[in-house]
Structure formats: C-alpha cells, structure tokens
Amino acid sequence: MAEPRVFGSPDELRSAVGEQLGTTDWLEIDQQRIDRFAEATGDHQWIHVDPKLAADGPFGTTIAHGYLTLSLLPAFVPQLLHVEGVRMGVNYGVNKVRFPAPVPVGSRLRASAVVTEVAEVTGGVQLTTKVTVEREGGEKPVCVAESVSRFYL
C-alpha cells in the first residue's frame, strides 16, 4: 500500500496548500465490482452490467459507473494523507466532480491529490483536495473531484 503523507496536526495541513500528495497504488476494476455497485445503487444500465450487449456498444465492453469511480475516493485518499491528533475525520462532500473518460472493465486506476484549501470550522478544520483518478494507459483522467473532508479535534 502507498505510504500516506503524515501531518502531525491539523495546523500542519495549512503548510501543504498547493502541494501534490503523491499517488496511490493501482486498483483493478473488475466486472464483479461493477455488478456489486449496480446492485447497491439499482443502476443496472446495460453499458455497466451486460458484457454481451456492451461488446457491441460504444465502448466495446462494459464500463464502470462514474459514481463507482467517485466512491473509490475513501479508499484512495487515506493512501495519500493521514492527519494525526484528530478525534475523527468525515467526508463532508464534493464541490465539483467530472468524469472526463470512461473506465472499461479490467482497467487499473490510481489517484493523486493536491491540497487546495484548509479552513477553520467549529471543532476542527476543513480540508479541500483536488483528487484526480487516472486509468493506466489512459490519455485523460477518469474522475476529477474537489473532495471536502473535516477533521475534528
């Protein structure tokens, strides 16, 4: 597993604004993961879950749901950063999300992030990172998201 950048306190996060936090390990997106996501969300569109039909479709194979890719951020971000001296961290939301390219089944994905903002909130700090998820061999990112997390003291 990738080693996260460790921040000794929320205050140390402020010095990281503008910094690239590295990259995560690769994660393969197989049909089983796509099918489980479809089951969990009720999104059974054929481009995701029907390999035979998708073979003749626009991508030549099934593709992962965009929101499946977004849902991987909680797995990727802890590989990029860890904040010590906090009671808990929570995903607070996203400001902007784009899916510039599809994720064909069998793709390997990894993420990188840049710290864009650190702000005081009641009881802690709010961290905004621009997370970019790329596909191995892809020309464009598959997901770019402004992720917002809160760390409570």
PDB file of C-alpha atoms in Angstrom:
ATOM      1  CA  MET A   1       0.000   0.000   0.000  1.00  0.00           C
ATOM      2  CA  ALA A   2       1.184   3.527  -0.767  1.00  0.00           C
ATOM      3  CA  GLU A   3       2.587   5.431   2.197  1.00  0.00           C
ATOM      4  CA  PRO A   4       0.455   8.466   3.047  1.00  0.00           C
ATOM      5  CA  ARG A   5       1.874  11.885   3.775  1.00  0.00           C
ATOM      6  CA  VAL A   6       1.523  12.202   7.540  1.00  0.00           C
ATOM      7  CA  PHE A   7       0.565  15.530   9.041  1.00  0.00           C
ATOM      8  CA  GLY A   8       1.346  15.803  12.759  1.00  0.00           C
ATOM      9  CA  SER A   9      -1.619  18.072  13.391  1.00  0.00           C
ATOM     10  CA  PRO A  10      -4.367  19.902  11.538  1.00  0.00           C
ATOM     11  CA  ASP A  11      -2.169  23.015  11.715  1.00  0.00           C
ATOM     12  CA  GLU A  12       0.441  21.283   9.560  1.00  0.00           C
ATOM     13  CA  LEU A  13      -2.156  20.924   6.803  1.00  0.00           C
ATOM     14  CA  ARG A  14      -2.063  24.682   6.200  1.00  0.00           C
ATOM     15  CA  SER A  15       1.532  24.476   5.024  1.00  0.00           C
ATOM     16  CA  ALA A  16       0.561  21.874   2.415  1.00  0.00           C
ATOM     17  CA  VAL A  17      -1.814  24.069   0.383  1.00  0.00           C
ATOM     18  CA  GLY A  18      -0.752  23.753  -3.243  1.00  0.00           C
ATOM     19  CA  GLU A  19       1.245  20.572  -2.691  1.00  0.00           C
ATOM     20  CA  GLN A  20       0.924  17.356  -4.692  1.00  0.00           C
ATOM     21  CA  LEU A  21       0.438  14.447  -2.264  1.00  0.00           C
ATOM     22  CA  GLY A  22       1.766  11.662  -4.483  1.00  0.00           C
ATOM     23  CA  THR A  23      -0.093   8.724  -5.991  1.00  0.00           C
ATOM     24  CA  THR A  24      -1.907   5.688  -4.665  1.00  0.00           C
ATOM     25  CA  ASP A  25      -1.447   2.054  -5.546  1.00  0.00           C
ATOM     26  CA  TRP A  26      -3.223   0.737  -8.631  1.00  0.00           C
ATOM     27  CA  LEU A  27      -6.686  -0.802  -8.166  1.00  0.00           C
ATOM     28  CA  GLU A  28      -8.220  -3.091 -10.785  1.00  0.00           C
ATOM     29  CA  ILE A  29     -11.877  -2.594 -11.651  1.00  0.00           C
ATOM     30  CA  ASP A  30     -13.367  -6.000 -12.436  1.00  0.00           C
ATOM     31  CA  GLN A  31     -16.886  -6.937 -13.507  1.00  0.00           C
ATOM     32  CA  GLN A  32     -17.722  -8.251 -10.053  1.00  0.00           C
ATOM     33  CA  ARG A  33     -17.072  -4.811  -8.508  1.00  0.00           C
ATOM     34  CA  ILE A  34     -19.197  -3.155 -11.230  1.00  0.00           C
ATOM     35  CA  ASP A  35     -22.019  -5.659 -10.683  1.00  0.00           C
ATOM     36  CA  ARG A  36     -21.934  -5.171  -6.895  1.00  0.00           C
ATOM     37  CA  PHE A  37     -22.112  -1.400  -7.364  1.00  0.00           C
ATOM     38  CA  ALA A  38     -25.067  -1.824  -9.740  1.00  0.00           C
ATOM     39  CA  GLU A  39     -26.801  -3.988  -7.159  1.00  0.00           C
ATOM     40  CA  ALA A  40     -26.143  -1.480  -4.362  1.00  0.00           C
ATOM     41  CA  THR A  41     -27.386   1.511  -6.366  1.00  0.00           C
ATOM     42  CA  GLY A  42     -30.065  -0.004  -8.578  1.00  0.00           C
ATOM     43  CA  ASP A  43     -28.266   1.275 -11.700  1.00  0.00           C
ATOM     44  CA  HIS A  44     -28.351  -1.775 -13.978  1.00  0.00           C
ATOM     45  CA  GLN A  45     -27.828   0.039 -17.281  1.00  0.00           C
ATOM     46  CA  TRP A  46     -26.533  -2.403 -19.911  1.00  0.00           C
ATOM     47  CA  ILE A  47     -23.285  -0.470 -20.516  1.00  0.00           C
ATOM     48  CA  HIS A  48     -22.309  -1.496 -16.984  1.00  0.00           C
ATOM     49  CA  VAL A  49     -23.737  -4.967 -16.443  1.00  0.00           C
ATOM     50  CA  ASP A  50     -24.323  -6.721 -19.773  1.00  0.00           C
ATOM     51  CA  PRO A  51     -20.967  -7.776 -21.290  1.00  0.00           C
ATOM     52  CA  LYS A  52     -22.577  -9.284 -24.411  1.00  0.00           C
ATOM     53  CA  LEU A  53     -24.606  -6.195 -25.264  1.00  0.00           C
ATOM     54  CA  ALA A  54     -21.795  -3.834 -24.225  1.00  0.00           C
ATOM     55  CA  ALA A  55     -19.365  -5.619 -26.591  1.00  0.00           C
ATOM     56  CA  ASP A  56     -21.369  -4.097 -29.472  1.00  0.00           C
ATOM     57  CA  GLY A  57     -21.800  -0.747 -27.700  1.00  0.00           C
ATOM     58  CA  PRO A  58     -19.823   2.479 -27.905  1.00  0.00           C
ATOM     59  CA  PHE A  59     -17.014   1.306 -25.591  1.00  0.00           C
ATOM     60  CA  GLY A  60     -16.630  -2.284 -26.829  1.00  0.00           C
ATOM     61  CA  THR A  61     -17.006  -3.619 -23.282  1.00  0.00           C
ATOM     62  CA  THR A  62     -18.752  -2.828 -20.019  1.00  0.00           C
ATOM     63  CA  ILE A  63     -17.660   0.303 -18.187  1.00  0.00           C
ATOM     64  CA  ALA A  64     -17.719   1.233 -14.523  1.00  0.00           C
ATOM     65  CA  HIS A  65     -20.318   3.689 -13.308  1.00  0.00           C
ATOM     66  CA  GLY A  66     -18.925   7.194 -12.869  1.00  0.00           C
ATOM     67  CA  TYR A  67     -20.213   7.178  -9.318  1.00  0.00           C
ATOM     68  CA  LEU A  68     -18.416   3.896  -8.667  1.00  0.00           C
ATOM     69  CA  THR A  69     -15.186   5.675  -9.568  1.00  0.00           C
ATOM     70  CA  LEU A  70     -16.111   8.566  -7.268  1.00  0.00           C
ATOM     71  CA  SER A  71     -16.962   6.108  -4.476  1.00  0.00           C
ATOM     72  CA  LEU A  72     -13.347   4.911  -4.511  1.00  0.00           C
ATOM     73  CA  LEU A  73     -12.089   8.210  -3.058  1.00  0.00           C
ATOM     74  CA  PRO A  74     -12.468   6.956   0.546  1.00  0.00           C
ATOM     75  CA  ALA A  75     -10.172   4.042  -0.394  1.00  0.00           C
ATOM     76  CA  PHE A  76      -7.673   6.222  -2.253  1.00  0.00           C
ATOM     77  CA  VAL A  77      -7.346   9.338  -0.063  1.00  0.00           C
ATOM     78  CA  PRO A  78      -6.058   7.547   3.087  1.00  0.00           C
ATOM     79  CA  GLN A  79      -3.182   6.294   0.908  1.00  0.00           C
ATOM     80  CA  LEU A  80      -2.335   9.941   0.208  1.00  0.00           C
ATOM     81  CA  LEU A  81      -2.677  11.660   3.588  1.00  0.00           C
ATOM     82  CA  HIS A  82      -3.120  11.000   7.275  1.00  0.00           C
ATOM     83  CA  VAL A  83      -3.744  13.626   9.945  1.00  0.00           C
ATOM     84  CA  GLU A  84      -2.619  12.842  13.485  1.00  0.00           C
ATOM     85  CA  GLY A  85      -4.053  14.449  16.594  1.00  0.00           C
ATOM     86  CA  VAL A  86      -7.686  14.333  15.464  1.00  0.00           C
ATOM     87  CA  ARG A  87     -10.614  12.584  17.078  1.00  0.00           C
ATOM     88  CA  MET A  88     -12.222  11.701  13.754  1.00  0.00           C
ATOM     89  CA  GLY A  89     -12.388  12.592  10.099  1.00  0.00           C
ATOM     90  CA  VAL A  90     -15.504  12.631   7.949  1.00  0.00           C
ATOM     91  CA  ASN A  91     -16.254  13.029   4.271  1.00  0.00           C
ATOM     92  CA  TYR A  92     -18.102  16.339   4.123  1.00  0.00           C
ATOM     93  CA  GLY A  93     -18.886  16.336   0.413  1.00  0.00           C
ATOM     94  CA  VAL A  94     -17.645  17.346  -3.012  1.00  0.00           C
ATOM     95  CA  ASN A  95     -17.700  20.770  -4.634  1.00  0.00           C
ATOM     96  CA  LYS A  96     -17.264  19.665  -8.220  1.00  0.00           C
ATOM     97  CA  VAL A  97     -16.986  16.293  -9.960  1.00  0.00           C
ATOM     98  CA  ARG A  98     -16.253  15.446 -13.572  1.00  0.00           C
ATOM     99  CA  PHE A  99     -15.816  12.112 -15.392  1.00  0.00           C
ATOM    100  CA  PRO A 100     -13.702  13.049 -18.460  1.00  0.00           C
ATOM    101  CA  ALA A 101     -13.157   9.455 -19.651  1.00  0.00           C
ATOM    102  CA  PRO A 102     -14.824   6.039 -19.221  1.00  0.00           C
ATOM    103  CA  VAL A 103     -13.436   3.171 -17.120  1.00  0.00           C
ATOM    104  CA  PRO A 104     -13.579  -0.047 -19.178  1.00  0.00           C
ATOM    105  CA  VAL A 105     -13.830  -3.269 -17.181  1.00  0.00           C
ATOM    106  CA  GLY A 106     -10.357  -4.573 -16.324  1.00  0.00           C
ATOM    107  CA  SER A 107      -8.900  -1.059 -16.027  1.00  0.00           C
ATOM    108  CA  ARG A 108      -6.396  -0.250 -13.336  1.00  0.00           C
ATOM    109  CA  LEU A 109      -6.959   3.053 -11.536  1.00  0.00           C
ATOM    110  CA  ARG A 110      -4.920   5.174  -9.177  1.00  0.00           C
ATOM    111  CA  ALA A 111      -5.382   8.600  -7.639  1.00  0.00           C
ATOM    112  CA  SER A 112      -3.322  11.657  -6.880  1.00  0.00           C
ATOM    113  CA  ALA A 113      -4.332  14.762  -4.959  1.00  0.00           C
ATOM    114  CA  VAL A 114      -3.408  18.380  -4.383  1.00  0.00           C
ATOM    115  CA  VAL A 115      -4.351  20.231  -1.195  1.00  0.00           C
ATOM    116  CA  THR A 116      -6.295  23.285  -2.334  1.00  0.00           C
ATOM    117  CA  GLU A 117      -7.688  24.769   0.881  1.00  0.00           C
ATOM    118  CA  VAL A 118      -7.631  24.398   4.653  1.00  0.00           C
ATOM    119  CA  ALA A 119     -10.245  26.314   6.642  1.00  0.00           C
ATOM    120  CA  GLU A 120     -11.247  26.523  10.295  1.00  0.00           C
ATOM    121  CA  VAL A 121     -14.612  25.009  11.224  1.00  0.00           C
ATOM    122  CA  THR A 122     -16.222  24.607  14.604  1.00  0.00           C
ATOM    123  CA  GLY A 123     -14.278  21.894  16.404  1.00  0.00           C
ATOM    124  CA  GLY A 124     -11.668  21.309  13.716  1.00  0.00           C
ATOM    125  CA  VAL A 125     -10.518  22.008  10.184  1.00  0.00           C
ATOM    126  CA  GLN A 126     -11.978  21.526   6.727  1.00  0.00           C
ATOM    127  CA  LEU A 127      -9.657  20.217   4.036  1.00  0.00           C
ATOM    128  CA  THR A 128     -10.350  20.561   0.324  1.00  0.00           C
ATOM    129  CA  THR A 129      -8.319  18.440  -2.081  1.00  0.00           C
ATOM    130  CA  LYS A 130      -8.457  18.159  -5.836  1.00  0.00           C
ATOM    131  CA  VAL A 131      -8.363  14.411  -6.416  1.00  0.00           C
ATOM    132  CA  THR A 132      -7.556  13.107  -9.878  1.00  0.00           C
ATOM    133  CA  VAL A 133      -8.205   9.455 -10.715  1.00  0.00           C
ATOM    134  CA  GLU A 134      -6.367   8.132 -13.741  1.00  0.00           C
ATOM    135  CA  ARG A 135      -6.620   4.929 -15.753  1.00  0.00           C
ATOM    136  CA  GLU A 136      -3.428   3.091 -16.579  1.00  0.00           C
ATOM    137  CA  GLY A 137      -2.676   3.862 -20.225  1.00  0.00           C
ATOM    138  CA  GLY A 138      -5.475   6.433 -20.454  1.00  0.00           C
ATOM    139  CA  GLU A 139      -4.984   9.835 -22.037  1.00  0.00           C
ATOM    140  CA  LYS A 140      -7.479  11.689 -19.825  1.00  0.00           C
ATOM    141  CA  PRO A 141      -8.370  11.345 -16.153  1.00  0.00           C
ATOM    142  CA  VAL A 142     -11.430   9.225 -15.412  1.00  0.00           C
ATOM    143  CA  CYS A 143     -12.519  11.370 -12.465  1.00  0.00           C
ATOM    144  CA  VAL A 144     -11.563  14.782 -11.124  1.00  0.00           C
ATOM    145  CA  ALA A 145     -13.230  15.775  -7.861  1.00  0.00           C
ATOM    146  CA  GLU A 146     -12.905  18.561  -5.314  1.00  0.00           C
ATOM    147  CA  SER A 147     -13.233  16.473  -2.184  1.00  0.00           C
ATOM    148  CA  VAL A 148     -14.071  18.118   1.142  1.00  0.00           C
ATOM    149  CA  SER A 149     -13.151  16.444   4.436  1.00  0.00           C
ATOM    150  CA  ARG A 150     -13.466  17.594   8.020  1.00  0.00           C
ATOM    151  CA  PHE A 151     -11.115  16.643  10.801  1.00  0.00           C
ATOM    152  CA  TYR A 152     -12.426  17.129  14.329  1.00  0.00           C
ATOM    153  CA  LEU A 153     -10.148  17.627  17.325  1.00  0.00           C
TER     154      LEU A 153
END
